[in-house]
Coordinates of C-alpha atoms and ligand atoms in Angstrom, one line a residue:
X1 CA 14.9 -20.6 34.4
X2 CA 17.1 -23.8 34.1
X3 CA 20.6 -24.8 35.5
X4 CA 22.5 -22.3 36.7
X5 CA 26.1 -23.3 37.3
X6 CA 29.3 -21.6 38.4
X7 CA 33.1 -23.4 38.0
X8 CA 35.2 -22.4 40.6
X9 CA 39.1 -23.6 40.5
X10 CA 42.1 -22.2 40.2
X11 CA 43.7 -20.7 36.9
X12 CA 44.9 -23.6 35.0
X13 CA 42.5 -25.8 36.6
X14 CA 40.5 -26.9 33.7
X15 CA 37.4 -24.7 34.2
X16 CA 37.3 -23.3 30.6
X17 CA 37.4 -26.8 29.1
X18 CA 34.9 -28.3 31.5
X19 CA 32.6 -25.3 31.2
X20 CA 32.5 -25.7 27.4
X21 CA 31.8 -29.5 27.5
X22 CA 28.7 -28.9 29.7
X23 CA 27.8 -25.7 27.8
X24 CA 27.2 -28.4 25.0
X25 CA 25.4 -30.9 26.8
X26 CA 22.9 -28.6 28.5
X27 CA 22.5 -26.3 25.5
X28 CA 22.8 -23.1 27.8
X29 CA 25.5 -20.4 27.4
X30 CA 29.2 -20.6 28.7
X31 CA 29.7 -17.3 30.1
X32 CA 33.5 -16.7 31.1
X33 CA 34.3 -13.4 32.1
X34 CA 38.2 -13.8 31.1
X35 CA 37.3 -14.3 27.7
X36 CA 34.6 -11.8 27.5
X37 CA 37.6 -9.2 28.6
X38 CA 40.3 -10.6 26.1
X39 CA 38.0 -9.8 23.6
X40 CA 37.0 -6.3 24.8
X41 CA 41.0 -6.1 24.7
X42 CA 41.2 -7.6 20.8
X43 CA 38.3 -5.0 19.9
X44 CA 40.1 -2.2 21.7
X45 CA 37.2 -0.9 23.6
X46 CA 37.0 1.6 26.3
X47 CA 36.5 -1.9 28.9
X48 CA 39.4 -3.5 26.8
X49 CA 41.6 -0.4 27.6
X50 CA 40.8 -0.2 31.2
X51 CA 41.0 -4.2 31.8
X52 CA 44.5 -4.9 30.0
X53 CA 47.0 -3.1 32.5
X54 CA 45.3 -5.4 35.5
X55 CA 45.1 -8.6 33.2
X56 CA 48.9 -8.3 32.1
X57 CA 50.0 -8.6 35.6
X58 CA 47.4 -10.9 36.9
X59 CA 45.4 -8.7 39.1
X60 CA 41.7 -8.8 39.2
X61 CA 40.3 -6.3 37.1
X62 CA 37.9 -3.8 39.3
X63 CA 34.8 -5.5 40.5
X64 CA 32.6 -2.2 38.9
X65 CA 33.8 -3.1 35.7
X66 CA 33.4 -6.9 35.7
X67 CA 30.0 -6.9 37.4
X68 CA 28.4 -4.5 34.6
X69 CA 30.0 -6.7 32.1
X70 CA 28.7 -9.8 33.4
X71 CA 25.1 -8.3 34.2
X72 CA 24.8 -7.0 30.7
X73 CA 25.7 -10.5 29.3
X74 CA 23.0 -12.4 31.8
X75 CA 20.3 -10.3 30.8
X76 CA 20.4 -11.6 27.0
X77 CA 17.8 -13.8 26.0
X78 CA 20.1 -16.9 25.6
X79 CA 20.6 -16.6 29.7
X80 CA 17.3 -17.1 30.3
X81 CA 17.3 -20.7 30.3
X82 CA 20.5 -20.9 32.6
X83 CA 24.1 -20.4 32.3
X84 CA 27.2 -21.6 33.0
X85 CA 29.6 -19.0 34.8
X86 CA 33.5 -19.5 34.1
X87 CA 35.5 -17.2 36.3
X88 CA 33.1 -14.9 37.5
X89 CA 32.3 -14.1 40.2
X90 CA 36.1 -14.0 41.5
X91 CA 35.5 -12.4 45.4
X92 CA 32.6 -12.5 47.7
X93 CA 32.2 -8.6 46.7
X94 CA 31.4 -9.6 43.1
X95 CA 28.9 -12.7 44.3
X96 CA 27.0 -10.4 46.3
X97 CA 26.7 -8.2 43.4
X98 CA 25.5 -10.8 41.3
X99 CA 23.0 -12.1 44.1
X100 CA 21.7 -8.8 44.2
X101 CA 21.3 -8.4 40.4
X102 CA 19.8 -12.2 40.1
X103 CA 17.9 -12.7 43.5
X104 CA 16.3 -16.2 43.3
X105 CA 18.0 -16.6 39.6
X106 CA 21.3 -16.7 41.3
X107 CA 23.9 -19.5 41.2
X108 CA 22.2 -22.9 41.9
X109 CA 25.4 -25.2 42.0
X110 CA 29.0 -24.5 42.3
X111 CA 31.4 -27.2 40.9
X112 CA 34.9 -26.7 42.7
X113 CA 37.5 -28.1 40.7
X114 CA 40.2 -29.5 42.6
X115 CA 43.9 -29.7 41.1
X116 CA 47.2 -29.2 42.9
X117 CA 49.1 -26.6 42.6
X118 CA 52.2 -27.5 40.4
X119 CA 50.0 -29.2 38.0
X120 CA 48.2 -25.9 37.4
X121 CA 51.4 -24.2 36.8
X122 CA 52.3 -26.7 34.6
X123 CA 49.2 -26.5 32.7
X124 CA 49.3 -23.0 32.6
X125 CA 52.9 -23.2 31.1
X126 CA 51.7 -25.6 28.6
X127 CA 48.8 -23.3 27.5
X128 CA 51.0 -20.0 27.2
X129 CA 53.2 -22.6 24.5
X130 CA 49.9 -23.2 22.8
X131 CA 48.2 -20.3 23.1
X132 CA 50.2 -17.4 23.5
X133 CA 48.3 -15.6 26.4
X134 CA 50.3 -12.8 27.8
X135 CA 49.5 -13.4 30.9
X136 CA 50.5 -17.0 31.2
X137 CA 54.3 -16.4 32.2
X138 CA 55.8 -17.7 35.6
X139 CA 55.6 -14.5 37.4
X140 CA 52.1 -13.6 36.4
X141 CA 50.8 -17.3 36.5
X142 CA 52.2 -17.3 40.5
X143 CA 50.6 -14.3 41.2
X144 CA 47.5 -15.0 40.0
X145 CA 47.7 -18.5 42.2
X146 CA 48.2 -16.1 45.0
X147 CA 45.2 -13.7 44.2
X148 CA 42.8 -17.0 43.5
X149 CA 44.0 -18.3 47.2
X150 CA 43.4 -14.8 48.8
X151 CA 40.4 -13.4 46.8
X152 CA 38.6 -16.3 45.2
X153 CA 38.9 -19.3 47.5
X154 CA 36.8 -18.0 50.2
X155 CA 33.7 -18.1 47.8
X156 CA 33.9 -21.8 48.5
X157 CA 32.9 -21.3 52.4
X158 CA 30.5 -18.5 50.8
X159 CA 28.2 -20.7 48.8
X160 CA 28.2 -23.2 51.1
X161 CA 25.7 -26.2 50.7
X162 CA 25.6 -25.5 47.3
X163 CA 29.0 -26.7 46.3
X164 CA 30.0 -30.2 44.6
X165 CA 33.8 -31.1 44.8
X166 CA 35.3 -32.8 41.8
X167 CA 38.9 -34.2 41.4
X168 CA 39.8 -32.1 38.7
X169 CA 43.1 -34.4 37.9
X170 CA 42.7 -37.1 35.0
X171 CA 41.5 -37.1 31.5
X172 CA 39.2 -34.5 30.3
X173 CA 36.8 -37.1 29.6
X174 CA 36.8 -38.4 33.0
X175 CA 36.9 -35.0 34.7
X176 CA 33.7 -34.4 32.4
X177 CA 31.7 -37.7 33.8
X178 CA 32.7 -36.8 37.3
X179 CA 31.1 -33.3 36.6
X180 CA 28.1 -34.6 35.2
X181 CA 27.4 -37.0 37.9
X182 CA 27.8 -34.5 40.6
X183 CA 24.9 -32.5 38.7
X184 CA 23.0 -35.2 38.3
X185 CA 22.7 -36.0 42.1
Ligands
AMP201 P1 40.5 -16.0 33.1 O1 40.6 -16.1 32.0 O2 39.5 -16.2 33.8 O3 42.0 -17.1 33.7 O4 40.6 -14.5 33.4 C1 41.9 -14.0 33.1 C2 42.3 -12.7 33.6 O5 41.0 -12.1 33.4 C3 42.3 -12.6 35.3 O6 43.7 -12.9 35.8 C4 41.8 -11.0 35.7 O7 43.3 -10.2 35.3 C5 40.7 -11.1 34.5 N1 39.3 -11.3 35.3 C6 38.6 -12.3 34.5 N2 37.4 -12.7 35.3 C7 37.6 -11.9 36.2 C8 36.7 -11.2 37.4 N3 35.5 -12.1 37.7 N4 37.1 -10.3 38.0 C9 38.2 -9.7 37.9 N5 39.2 -9.9 37.0 C10 39.0 -11.0 35.9

């Protein structure tokens, strides 16, 4: 089993961008629960139909749906040599479900990207223009940040010693250098 990394940070904090760069560098899959859910919606699966109403307003999709989806993904062969999780787990119950499912193959390093709130809102509004994501409007963005603070931030304490804090402000390349050096230390 290779590296098992989690990116944790607010929406718009650059997790997806950094996870994609790291996936290329390490040759292990990038597993983004948000992307998987958007794909399920686009292909009109049962999961997509159930998830869309929660995503549209910036609420978390119910744990049982997301946990089953990610567990199934982690069982595929390409994840045998490690994985980069982005957007999952999103709360302590999901983290416990993951720990139960993976045992000693659970998350080894958690990278927390630090970005202040005004900057994340600005980034998300810019992304709304570029990508046209329906959940990137200002009211939903503020709600997603609130959900992050309430539900996801407690995971920083949950993962305790395996957390590495990285300043998420600056150029994409500069942040990536900091991520890589944290993983090397
Ligand atoms: P993201 O692309 O990670 O920002 O996720 C977009 C949306 O997908 C979130 O606002 C949630 O509605 C949903 N979502 C993604 N990952 C999860 C998760 N682990 N648990 C519950 N909902 C999720």
